[in-house]
CSV table of C-alpha atoms in Angstrom, one decimal:
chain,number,residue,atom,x,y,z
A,278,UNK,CA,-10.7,22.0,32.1
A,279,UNK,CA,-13.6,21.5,30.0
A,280,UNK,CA,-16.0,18.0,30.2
A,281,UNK,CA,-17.9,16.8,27.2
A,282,UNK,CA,-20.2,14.4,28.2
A,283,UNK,CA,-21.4,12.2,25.1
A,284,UNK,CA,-24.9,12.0,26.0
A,285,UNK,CA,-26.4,8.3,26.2
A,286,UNK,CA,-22.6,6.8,25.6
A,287,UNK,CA,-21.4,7.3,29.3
A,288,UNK,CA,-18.2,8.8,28.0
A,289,UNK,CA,-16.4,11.8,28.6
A,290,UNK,CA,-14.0,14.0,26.6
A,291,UNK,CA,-11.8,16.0,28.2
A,292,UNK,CA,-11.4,19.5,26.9
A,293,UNK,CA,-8.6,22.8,27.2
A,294,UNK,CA,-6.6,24.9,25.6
A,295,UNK,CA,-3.1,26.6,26.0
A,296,UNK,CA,-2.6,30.3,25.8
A,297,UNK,CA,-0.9,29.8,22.8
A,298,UNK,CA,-4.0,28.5,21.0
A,299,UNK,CA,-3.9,25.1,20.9
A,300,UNK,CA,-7.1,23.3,21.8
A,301,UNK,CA,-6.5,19.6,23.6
A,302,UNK,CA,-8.7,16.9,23.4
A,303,UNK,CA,-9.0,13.8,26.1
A,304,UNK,CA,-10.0,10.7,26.0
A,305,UNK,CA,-9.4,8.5,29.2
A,306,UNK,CA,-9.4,4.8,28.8
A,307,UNK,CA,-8.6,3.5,32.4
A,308,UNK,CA,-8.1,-0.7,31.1
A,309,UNK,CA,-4.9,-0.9,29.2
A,310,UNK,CA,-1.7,0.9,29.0
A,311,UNK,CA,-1.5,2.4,26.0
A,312,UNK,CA,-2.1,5.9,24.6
A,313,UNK,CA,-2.5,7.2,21.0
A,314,UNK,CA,-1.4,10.8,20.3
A,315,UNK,CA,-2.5,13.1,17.4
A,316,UNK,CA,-1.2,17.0,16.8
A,317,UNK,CA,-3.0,17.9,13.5
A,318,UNK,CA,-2.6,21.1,11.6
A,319,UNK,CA,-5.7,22.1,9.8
A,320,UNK,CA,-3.7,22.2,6.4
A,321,UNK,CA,-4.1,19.9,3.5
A,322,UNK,CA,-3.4,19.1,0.0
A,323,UNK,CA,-6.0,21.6,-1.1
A,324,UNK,CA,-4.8,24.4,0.5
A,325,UNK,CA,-2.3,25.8,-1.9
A,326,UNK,CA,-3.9,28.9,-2.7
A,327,UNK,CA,-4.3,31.7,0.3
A,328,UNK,CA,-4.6,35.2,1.1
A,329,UNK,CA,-3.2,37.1,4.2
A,330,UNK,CA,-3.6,40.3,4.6
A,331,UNK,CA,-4.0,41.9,1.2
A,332,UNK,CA,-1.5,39.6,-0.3
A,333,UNK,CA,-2.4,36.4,-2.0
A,334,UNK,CA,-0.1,33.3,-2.5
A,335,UNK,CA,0.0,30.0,-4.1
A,336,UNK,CA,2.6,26.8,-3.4
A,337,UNK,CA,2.7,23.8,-5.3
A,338,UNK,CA,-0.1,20.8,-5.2
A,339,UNK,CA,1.6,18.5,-2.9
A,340,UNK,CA,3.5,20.7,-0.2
A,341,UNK,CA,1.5,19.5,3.0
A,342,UNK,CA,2.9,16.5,2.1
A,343,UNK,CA,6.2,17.7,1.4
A,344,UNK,CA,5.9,19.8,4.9
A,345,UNK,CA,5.4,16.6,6.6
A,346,UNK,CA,8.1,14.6,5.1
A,347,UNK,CA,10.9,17.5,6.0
A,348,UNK,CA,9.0,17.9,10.1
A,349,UNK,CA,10.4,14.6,10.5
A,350,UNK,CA,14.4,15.3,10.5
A,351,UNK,CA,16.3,17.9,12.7
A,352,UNK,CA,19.4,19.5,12.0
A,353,UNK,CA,21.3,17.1,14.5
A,354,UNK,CA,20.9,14.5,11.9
A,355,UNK,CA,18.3,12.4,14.3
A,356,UNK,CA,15.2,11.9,13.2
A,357,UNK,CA,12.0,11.9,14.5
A,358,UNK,CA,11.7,8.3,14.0
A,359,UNK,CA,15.2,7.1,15.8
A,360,UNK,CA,13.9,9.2,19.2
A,361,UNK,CA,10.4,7.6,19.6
A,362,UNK,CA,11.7,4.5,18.9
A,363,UNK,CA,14.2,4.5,21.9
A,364,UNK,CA,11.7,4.9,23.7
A,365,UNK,CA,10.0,1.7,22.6
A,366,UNK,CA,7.1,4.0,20.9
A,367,UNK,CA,5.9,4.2,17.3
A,368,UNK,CA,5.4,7.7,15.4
A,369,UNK,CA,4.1,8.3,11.5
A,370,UNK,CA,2.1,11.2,9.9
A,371,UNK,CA,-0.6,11.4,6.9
A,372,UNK,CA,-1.7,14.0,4.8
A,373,UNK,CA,-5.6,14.1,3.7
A,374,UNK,CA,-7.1,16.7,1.8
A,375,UNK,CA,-7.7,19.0,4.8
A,376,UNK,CA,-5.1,18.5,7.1
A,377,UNK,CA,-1.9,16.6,8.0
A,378,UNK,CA,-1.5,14.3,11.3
A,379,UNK,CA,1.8,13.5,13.0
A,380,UNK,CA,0.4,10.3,15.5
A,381,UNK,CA,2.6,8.3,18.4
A,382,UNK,CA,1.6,5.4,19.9
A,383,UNK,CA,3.2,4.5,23.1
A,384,UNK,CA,3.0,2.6,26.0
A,385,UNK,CA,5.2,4.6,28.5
A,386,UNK,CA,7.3,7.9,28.2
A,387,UNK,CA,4.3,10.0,27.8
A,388,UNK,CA,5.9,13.0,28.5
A,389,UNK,CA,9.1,12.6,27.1
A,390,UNK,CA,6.6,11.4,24.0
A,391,UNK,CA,4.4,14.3,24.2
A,392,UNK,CA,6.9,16.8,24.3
A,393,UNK,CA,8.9,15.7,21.6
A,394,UNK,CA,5.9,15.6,19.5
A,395,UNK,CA,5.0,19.4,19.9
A,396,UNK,CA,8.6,19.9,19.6
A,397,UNK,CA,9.6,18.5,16.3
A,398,UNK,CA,5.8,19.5,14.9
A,399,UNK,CA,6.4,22.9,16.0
A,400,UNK,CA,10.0,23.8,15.5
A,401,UNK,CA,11.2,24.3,11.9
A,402,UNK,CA,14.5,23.0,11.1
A,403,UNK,CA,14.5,23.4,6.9
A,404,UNK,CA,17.2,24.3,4.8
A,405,UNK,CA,18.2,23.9,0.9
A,406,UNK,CA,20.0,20.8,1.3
A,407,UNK,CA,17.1,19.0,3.1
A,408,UNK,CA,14.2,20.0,0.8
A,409,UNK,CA,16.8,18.7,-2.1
A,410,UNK,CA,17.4,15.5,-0.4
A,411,UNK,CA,13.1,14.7,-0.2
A,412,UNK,CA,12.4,15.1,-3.7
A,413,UNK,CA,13.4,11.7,-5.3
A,414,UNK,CA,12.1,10.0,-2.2
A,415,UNK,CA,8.5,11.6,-2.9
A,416,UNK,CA,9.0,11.0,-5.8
A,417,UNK,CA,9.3,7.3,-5.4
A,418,UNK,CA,6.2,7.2,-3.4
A,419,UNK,CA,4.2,9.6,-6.2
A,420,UNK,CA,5.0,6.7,-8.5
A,421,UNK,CA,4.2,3.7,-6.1
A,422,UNK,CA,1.1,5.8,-5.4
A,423,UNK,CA,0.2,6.0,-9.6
A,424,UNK,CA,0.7,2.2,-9.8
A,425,UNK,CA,-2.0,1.4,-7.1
A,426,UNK,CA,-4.9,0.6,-8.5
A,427,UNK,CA,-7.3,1.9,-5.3
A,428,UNK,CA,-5.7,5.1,-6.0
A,429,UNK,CA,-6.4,4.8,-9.8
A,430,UNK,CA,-10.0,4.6,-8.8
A,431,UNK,CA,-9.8,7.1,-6.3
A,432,UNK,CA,-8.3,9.8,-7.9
A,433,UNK,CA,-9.8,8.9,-11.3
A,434,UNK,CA,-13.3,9.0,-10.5
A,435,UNK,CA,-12.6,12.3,-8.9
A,436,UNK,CA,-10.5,13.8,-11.7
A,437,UNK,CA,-14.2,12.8,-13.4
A,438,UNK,CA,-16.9,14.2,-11.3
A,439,UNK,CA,-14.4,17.5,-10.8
A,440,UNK,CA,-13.6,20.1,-13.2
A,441,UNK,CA,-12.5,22.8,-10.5
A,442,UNK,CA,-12.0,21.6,-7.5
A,443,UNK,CA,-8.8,20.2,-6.2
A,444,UNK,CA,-9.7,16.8,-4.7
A,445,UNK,CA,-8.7,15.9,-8.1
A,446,UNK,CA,-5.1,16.1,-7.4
A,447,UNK,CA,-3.1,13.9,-5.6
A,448,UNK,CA,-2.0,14.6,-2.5
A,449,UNK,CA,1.7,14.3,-3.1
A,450,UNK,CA,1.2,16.3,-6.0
A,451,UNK,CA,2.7,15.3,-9.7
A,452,UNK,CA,6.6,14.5,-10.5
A,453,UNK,CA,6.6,18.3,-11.5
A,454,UNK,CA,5.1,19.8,-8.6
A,455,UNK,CA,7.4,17.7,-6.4
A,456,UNK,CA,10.5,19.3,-8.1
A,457,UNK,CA,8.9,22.8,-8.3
A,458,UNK,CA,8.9,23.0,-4.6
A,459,UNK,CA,11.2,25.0,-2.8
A,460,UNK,CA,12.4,25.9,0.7
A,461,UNK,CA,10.3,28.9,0.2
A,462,UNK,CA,7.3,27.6,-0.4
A,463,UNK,CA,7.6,25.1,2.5
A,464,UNK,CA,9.1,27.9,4.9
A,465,UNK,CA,6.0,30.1,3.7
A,466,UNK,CA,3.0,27.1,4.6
A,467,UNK,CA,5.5,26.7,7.9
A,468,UNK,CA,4.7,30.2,9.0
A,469,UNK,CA,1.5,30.5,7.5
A,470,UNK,CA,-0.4,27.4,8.9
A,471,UNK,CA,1.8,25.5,11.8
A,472,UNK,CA,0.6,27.7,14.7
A,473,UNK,CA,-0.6,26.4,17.8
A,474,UNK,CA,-4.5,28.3,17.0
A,475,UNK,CA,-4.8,26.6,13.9
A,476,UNK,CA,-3.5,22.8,15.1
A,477,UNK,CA,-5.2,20.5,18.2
A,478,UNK,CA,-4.0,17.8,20.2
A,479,UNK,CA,-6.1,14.6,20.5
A,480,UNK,CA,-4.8,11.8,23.4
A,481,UNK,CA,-6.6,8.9,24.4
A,482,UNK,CA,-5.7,6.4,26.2
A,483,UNK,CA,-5.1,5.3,29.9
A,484,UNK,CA,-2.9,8.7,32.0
A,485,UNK,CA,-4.0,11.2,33.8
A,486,UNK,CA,-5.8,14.1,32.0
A,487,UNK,CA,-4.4,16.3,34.2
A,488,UNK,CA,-1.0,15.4,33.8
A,489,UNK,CA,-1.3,15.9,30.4
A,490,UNK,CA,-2.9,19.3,30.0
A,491,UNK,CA,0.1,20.0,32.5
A,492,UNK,CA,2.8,18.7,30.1
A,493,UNK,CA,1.1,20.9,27.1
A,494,UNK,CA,0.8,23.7,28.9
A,495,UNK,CA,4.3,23.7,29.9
A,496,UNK,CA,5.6,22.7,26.5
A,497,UNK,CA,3.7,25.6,25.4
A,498,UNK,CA,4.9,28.3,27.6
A,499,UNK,CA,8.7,27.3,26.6
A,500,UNK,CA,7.8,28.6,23.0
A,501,UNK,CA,7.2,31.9,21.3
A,502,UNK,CA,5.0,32.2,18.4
A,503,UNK,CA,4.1,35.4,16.3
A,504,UNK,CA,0.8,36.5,16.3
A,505,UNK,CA,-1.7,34.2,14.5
A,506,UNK,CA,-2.1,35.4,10.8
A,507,UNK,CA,-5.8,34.1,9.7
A,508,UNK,CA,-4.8,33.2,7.0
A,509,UNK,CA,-8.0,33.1,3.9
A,510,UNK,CA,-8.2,29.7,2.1
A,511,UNK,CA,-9.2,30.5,-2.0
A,512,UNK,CA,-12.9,28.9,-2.4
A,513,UNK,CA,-13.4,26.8,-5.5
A,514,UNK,CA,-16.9,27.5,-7.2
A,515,UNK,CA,-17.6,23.7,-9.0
A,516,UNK,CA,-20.1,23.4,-11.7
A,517,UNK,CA,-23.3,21.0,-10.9
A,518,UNK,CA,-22.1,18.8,-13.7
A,519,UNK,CA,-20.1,15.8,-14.2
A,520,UNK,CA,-16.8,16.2,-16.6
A,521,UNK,CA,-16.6,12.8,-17.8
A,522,UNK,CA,-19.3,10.6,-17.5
A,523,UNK,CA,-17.5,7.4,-18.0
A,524,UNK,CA,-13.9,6.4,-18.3
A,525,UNK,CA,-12.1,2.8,-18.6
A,526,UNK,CA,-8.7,2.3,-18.0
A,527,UNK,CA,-6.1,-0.7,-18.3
A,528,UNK,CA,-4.5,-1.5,-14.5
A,529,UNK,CA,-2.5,-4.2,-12.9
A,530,UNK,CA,-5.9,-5.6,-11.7
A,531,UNK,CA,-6.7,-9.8,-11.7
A,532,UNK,CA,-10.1,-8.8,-11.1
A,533,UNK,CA,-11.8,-5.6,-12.7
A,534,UNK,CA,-12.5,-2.9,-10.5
A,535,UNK,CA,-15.4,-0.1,-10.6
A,536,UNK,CA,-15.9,3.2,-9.2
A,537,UNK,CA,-19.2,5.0,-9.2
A,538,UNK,CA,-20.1,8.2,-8.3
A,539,UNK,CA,-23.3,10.3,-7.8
A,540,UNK,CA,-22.6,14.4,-8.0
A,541,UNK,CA,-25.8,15.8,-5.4
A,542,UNK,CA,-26.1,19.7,-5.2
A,543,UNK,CA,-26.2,19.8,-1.3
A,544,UNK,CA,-29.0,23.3,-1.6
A,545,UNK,CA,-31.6,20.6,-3.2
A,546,UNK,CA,-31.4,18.2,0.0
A,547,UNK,CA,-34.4,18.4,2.7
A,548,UNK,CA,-31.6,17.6,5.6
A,549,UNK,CA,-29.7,20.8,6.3
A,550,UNK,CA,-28.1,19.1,9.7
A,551,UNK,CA,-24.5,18.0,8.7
A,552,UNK,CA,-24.2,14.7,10.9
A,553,UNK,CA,-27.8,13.8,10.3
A,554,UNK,CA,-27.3,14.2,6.9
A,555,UNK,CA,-24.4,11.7,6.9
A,556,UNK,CA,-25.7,9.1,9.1
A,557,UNK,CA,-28.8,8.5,7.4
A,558,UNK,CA,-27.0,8.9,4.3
A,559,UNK,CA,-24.6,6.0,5.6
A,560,UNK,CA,-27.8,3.9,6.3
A,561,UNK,CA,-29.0,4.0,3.6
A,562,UNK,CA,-26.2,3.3,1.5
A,563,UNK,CA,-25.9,0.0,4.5
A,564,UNK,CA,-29.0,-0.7,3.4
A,565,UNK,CA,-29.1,-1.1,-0.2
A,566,UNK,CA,-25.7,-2.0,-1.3
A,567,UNK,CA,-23.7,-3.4,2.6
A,568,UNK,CA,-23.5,-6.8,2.9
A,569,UNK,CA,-26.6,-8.3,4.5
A,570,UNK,CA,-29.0,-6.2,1.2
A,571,UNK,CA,-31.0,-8.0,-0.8
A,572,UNK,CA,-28.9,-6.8,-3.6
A,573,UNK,CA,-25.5,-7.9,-2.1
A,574,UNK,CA,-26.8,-11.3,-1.4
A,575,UNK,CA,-28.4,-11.4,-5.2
A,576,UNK,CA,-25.5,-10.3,-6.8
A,577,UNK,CA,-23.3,-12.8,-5.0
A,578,UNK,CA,-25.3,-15.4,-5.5
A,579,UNK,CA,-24.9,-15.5,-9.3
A,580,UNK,CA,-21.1,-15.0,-9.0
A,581,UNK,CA,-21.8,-11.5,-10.7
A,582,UNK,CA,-19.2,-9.5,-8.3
A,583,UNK,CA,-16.6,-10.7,-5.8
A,584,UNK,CA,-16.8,-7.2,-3.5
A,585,UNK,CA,-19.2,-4.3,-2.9
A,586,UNK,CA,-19.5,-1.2,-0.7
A,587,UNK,CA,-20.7,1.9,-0.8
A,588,UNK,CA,-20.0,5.2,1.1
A,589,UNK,CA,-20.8,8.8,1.3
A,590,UNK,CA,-18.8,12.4,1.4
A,591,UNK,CA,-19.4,15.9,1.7
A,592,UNK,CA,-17.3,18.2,-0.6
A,593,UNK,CA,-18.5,22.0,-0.8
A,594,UNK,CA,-22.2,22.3,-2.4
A,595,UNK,CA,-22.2,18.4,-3.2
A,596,UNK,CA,-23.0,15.2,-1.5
A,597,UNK,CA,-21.2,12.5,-3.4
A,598,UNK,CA,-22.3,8.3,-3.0
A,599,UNK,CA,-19.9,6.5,-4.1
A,600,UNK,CA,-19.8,2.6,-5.0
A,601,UNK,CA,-16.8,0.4,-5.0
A,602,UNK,CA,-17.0,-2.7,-6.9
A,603,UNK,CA,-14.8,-6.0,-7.7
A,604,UNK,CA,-16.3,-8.0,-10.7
A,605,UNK,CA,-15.5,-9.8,-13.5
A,606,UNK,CA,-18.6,-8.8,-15.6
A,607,UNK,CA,-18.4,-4.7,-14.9
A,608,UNK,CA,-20.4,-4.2,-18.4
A,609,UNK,CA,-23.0,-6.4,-16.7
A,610,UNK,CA,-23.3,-5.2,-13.3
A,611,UNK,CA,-23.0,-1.7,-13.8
A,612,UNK,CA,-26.7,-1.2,-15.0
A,613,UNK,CA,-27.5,-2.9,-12.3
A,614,UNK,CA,-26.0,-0.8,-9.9
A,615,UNK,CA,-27.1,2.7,-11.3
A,616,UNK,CA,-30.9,1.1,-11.7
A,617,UNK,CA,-30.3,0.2,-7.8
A,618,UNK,CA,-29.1,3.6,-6.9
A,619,UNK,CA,-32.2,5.6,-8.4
A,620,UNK,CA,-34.4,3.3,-7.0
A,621,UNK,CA,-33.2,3.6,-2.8
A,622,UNK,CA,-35.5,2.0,-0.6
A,623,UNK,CA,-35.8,1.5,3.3
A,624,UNK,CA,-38.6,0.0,5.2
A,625,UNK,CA,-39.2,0.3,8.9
A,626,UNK,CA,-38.1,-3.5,9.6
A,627,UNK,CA,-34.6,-2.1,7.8
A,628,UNK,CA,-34.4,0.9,9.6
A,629,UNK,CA,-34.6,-0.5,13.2
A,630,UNK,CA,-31.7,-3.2,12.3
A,631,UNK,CA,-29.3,-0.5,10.8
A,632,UNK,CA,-30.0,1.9,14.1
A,633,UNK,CA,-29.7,-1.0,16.4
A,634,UNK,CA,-26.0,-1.9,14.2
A,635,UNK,CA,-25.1,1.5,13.6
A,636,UNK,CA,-25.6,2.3,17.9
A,637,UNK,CA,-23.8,-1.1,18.8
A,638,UNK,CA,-20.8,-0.2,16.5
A,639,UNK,CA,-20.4,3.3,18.3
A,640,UNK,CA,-20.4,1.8,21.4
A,641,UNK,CA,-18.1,-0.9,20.9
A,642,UNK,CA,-16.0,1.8,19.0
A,643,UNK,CA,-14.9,2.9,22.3
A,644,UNK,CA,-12.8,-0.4,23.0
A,645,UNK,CA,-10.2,1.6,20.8
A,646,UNK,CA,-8.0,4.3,21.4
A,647,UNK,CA,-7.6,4.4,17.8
A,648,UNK,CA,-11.0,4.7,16.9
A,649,UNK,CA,-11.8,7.2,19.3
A,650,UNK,CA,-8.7,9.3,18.3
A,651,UNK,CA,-9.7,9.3,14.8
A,652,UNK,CA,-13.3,9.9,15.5
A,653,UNK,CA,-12.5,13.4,17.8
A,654,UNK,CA,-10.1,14.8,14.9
A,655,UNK,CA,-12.9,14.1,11.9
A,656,UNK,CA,-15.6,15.6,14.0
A,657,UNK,CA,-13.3,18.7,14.4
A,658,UNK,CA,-12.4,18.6,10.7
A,659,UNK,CA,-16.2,18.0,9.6
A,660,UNK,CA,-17.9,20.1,12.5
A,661,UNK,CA,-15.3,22.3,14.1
A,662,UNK,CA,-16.7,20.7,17.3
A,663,UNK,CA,-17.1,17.9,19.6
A,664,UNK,CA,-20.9,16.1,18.6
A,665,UNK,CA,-22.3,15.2,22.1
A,666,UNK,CA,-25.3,13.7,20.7
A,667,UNK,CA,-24.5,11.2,18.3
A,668,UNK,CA,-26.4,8.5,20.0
A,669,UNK,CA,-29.7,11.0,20.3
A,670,UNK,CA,-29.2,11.6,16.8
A,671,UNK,CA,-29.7,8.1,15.5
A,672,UNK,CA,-32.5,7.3,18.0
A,673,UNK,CA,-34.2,10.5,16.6
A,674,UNK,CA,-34.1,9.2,12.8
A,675,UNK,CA,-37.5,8.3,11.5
A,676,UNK,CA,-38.8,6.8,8.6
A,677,UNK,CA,-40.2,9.8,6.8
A,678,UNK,CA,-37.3,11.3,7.4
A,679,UNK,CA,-35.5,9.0,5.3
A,680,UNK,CA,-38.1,8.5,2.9
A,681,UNK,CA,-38.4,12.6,2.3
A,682,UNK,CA,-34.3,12.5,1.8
A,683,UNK,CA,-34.6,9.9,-0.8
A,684,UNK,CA,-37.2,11.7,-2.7
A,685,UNK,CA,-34.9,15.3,-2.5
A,686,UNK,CA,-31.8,13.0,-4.0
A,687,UNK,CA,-30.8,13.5,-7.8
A,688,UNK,CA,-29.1,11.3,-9.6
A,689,UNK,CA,-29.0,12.9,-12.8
A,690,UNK,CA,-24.9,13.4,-12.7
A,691,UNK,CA,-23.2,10.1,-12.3
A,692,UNK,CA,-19.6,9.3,-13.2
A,693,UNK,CA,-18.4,5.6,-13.6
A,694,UNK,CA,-14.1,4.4,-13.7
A,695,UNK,CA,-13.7,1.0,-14.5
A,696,UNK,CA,-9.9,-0.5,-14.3
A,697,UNK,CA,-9.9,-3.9,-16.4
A,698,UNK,CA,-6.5,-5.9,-16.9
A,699,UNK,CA,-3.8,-4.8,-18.9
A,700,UNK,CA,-3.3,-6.9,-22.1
């Protein structure tokens, strides 16, 4: 077993990996009782188009999610669900745009727990009659999902900023794509994507890391999987421009809501490093639009906007910043926002506070097993790896440095969604 020591954190990840493929990663929390387990499969609702071999395939938008509604019943008729819970534990799943999580939280029966985790993950049980029986559920929930305004704002401002790439669909996929899936397209992602090289384990929480590799292992060695087929995900080229630049939209909103969005080509950006690049990016955004900015404080002050946040993403050749905004005078505030955002500034005095915040918040992050759980599986998803140095990297960030990334920025493609109330 493998130690990752987080340098300047005085934490340790445990590290291993079964002969089957699947990498395990340990967190040890010795207060408490409690563990939170993860088994993701690095397959999301963007991954619908693939190549294996010489042969190239393409599902529906919205079968990742499908996949993990159907993982969670067996042919016995007992789901998922009804055996955790007799054994006073919680599980659920998600499905993001890269990958899908199936997550128990427990108290006790770790074993029992763990197994049954990589045993209902792992073991198909779909036929005809189940992948019939899902579609007017996910249905249902495509339609709660289209009558949530966050999701209006999500989706829209990406269906905006997006003229190829598939962030711009929903997860769950549309009413059609729901009933256009089959058992064959689930049965082909099954084979394709759930194998033990492409998935990892995350645990944290107080056991024995031991114990655990132990119980993986053995779980592991019970099964037989077919060789591992690598499979090729399709790349999306996406033009540097915006489709629409601004878009307004009736919603079941008391209070109109704004999305804006800034479209960066990453190759124009000084910061090559991927974490660097996203810290100081999230400082700045603290900075100039969190709530202790000069702006914030302004802005609420005059009863111009009830909310305001901003955060930042990586998506192939771009960087996107995005602002979130509550406010009952959108056409007055947005101005004020996009001057704000082509006009980023940081001094030194600013800089220190957001290090010294930004340190004490991944410190204290390690109170939870949640946190820590979640943490592990984006670095993995973002990196492919474990980032020892997260602490060194923030102590390492300069001014200049932020003041040369500010200058490399370009805010020449900007998209704005604006949900006011339905009349």
């Amino acid at each position: 077993m493998k130690e990752i020591k987080l340098k300047g954190l005085n934490e340790t990840i445990y590290y291993d990996e079964c002969d089957s493929g699947l990498p395990i990663f340990l967190w040890v929390r010795e207060k408490g009782q409690g563990y939170y387990a993860t088994l993701s499969v690095k397959y999301g609702s963007l991954d619908t188009e693939f190549k294996v071999g010489n042969k190239n395939y393409q599902v529906p938008n919205g079968v990742a999610h499908y996949l993990e509604h159907l993982n969670f019943q067996n042919d016995d008729g007992e789901d998922a669900q009804t055996f955790f819970q007799k054994n006073g534990s919680d599980v659920n799943a998600f499905t993001t745009f890269n990958y899908t999580s199936y997550e128990v939280y427990g108290s006790d029966h770790l074993k029992e727990n763990l197994n049954q985790l990589l045993d209902f993950v792992m073991t198909p049980n779909f036929n005809k009659k189940m992948v019939q029986n899902e579609k007017n559920i996910i249905v249902e929930e495509n339609k709660m999902d289209l009558d949530n305004p966050g999701n209006l704002l999500y989706y829209g401002i990406f269906r905006n900023v997006f003229k190829n790439d598939k962030h711009k669909n929903f997860i769950t996929g549309t009413k059609e794509d729901i009933m256009a899936t089959t058992l064959d397209d689930i049965q082909l992602v099954f084979d394709t994507f759930y194998h033990p090289t492409n998935m990892f384990l995350v645990v944290t929480g107080n056991f024995n890391p031991y114990e655990v590799v132990s119980i993986v292992k053995e779980n592991q060695k019970q099964k037989e999987f077919p060789k591992y087929q690598n499979p090729k995900k399709k790349e999306v080229k996406e033009p540097a421009r915006v489709l629409l630049a601004y878009e307004e939209k009736c919603a079941n909103v008391e209070i109109p809501k704004m999305r804006i969005a800034v479209k960066i080509p990453r190759k124009g950006l000084k910061e090559k490093k991927d974490y660097k690049l996203r810290t100081m990016l999230t400082l700045l955004l603290n900075s100039n639009f969190g709530p202790t900015s000069d702006l914030y404080e302004d802005l609420i002050s005059k009863d111009l906007i009830v909310s305001l946040g901003g955060e930042k993403s990586i998506i192939g050749d771009y960087v996107f910043l995005f602002l979130n905004v509550e406010t009952k005078y959108p056409d007055e505030v947005l101005p004020i926002l996009e001057d704000a955002l082509k006009h980023l500034t940081m001094d030194e005095k600013q800089l220190k506070r957001k290090l010294h915040s930004g340190i004490a918040n991944m410190v204290l992050s390690y109170d939870d097993i949640t946190d820590v759980n979640t943490s592990i599986q984006e670095q993995i998803m973002n990196y492919g790896m474990i980032i020892e140095d997260k602490k060194e990297v923030y102590e390492s960030i300069q001014l200049s440095d932020i003041e040369e990334l500010i200058h490399s920025l370009s805010f020449k493609e900007m998209a704005v969604v604006v949900l006011k109330q339905n009349v």
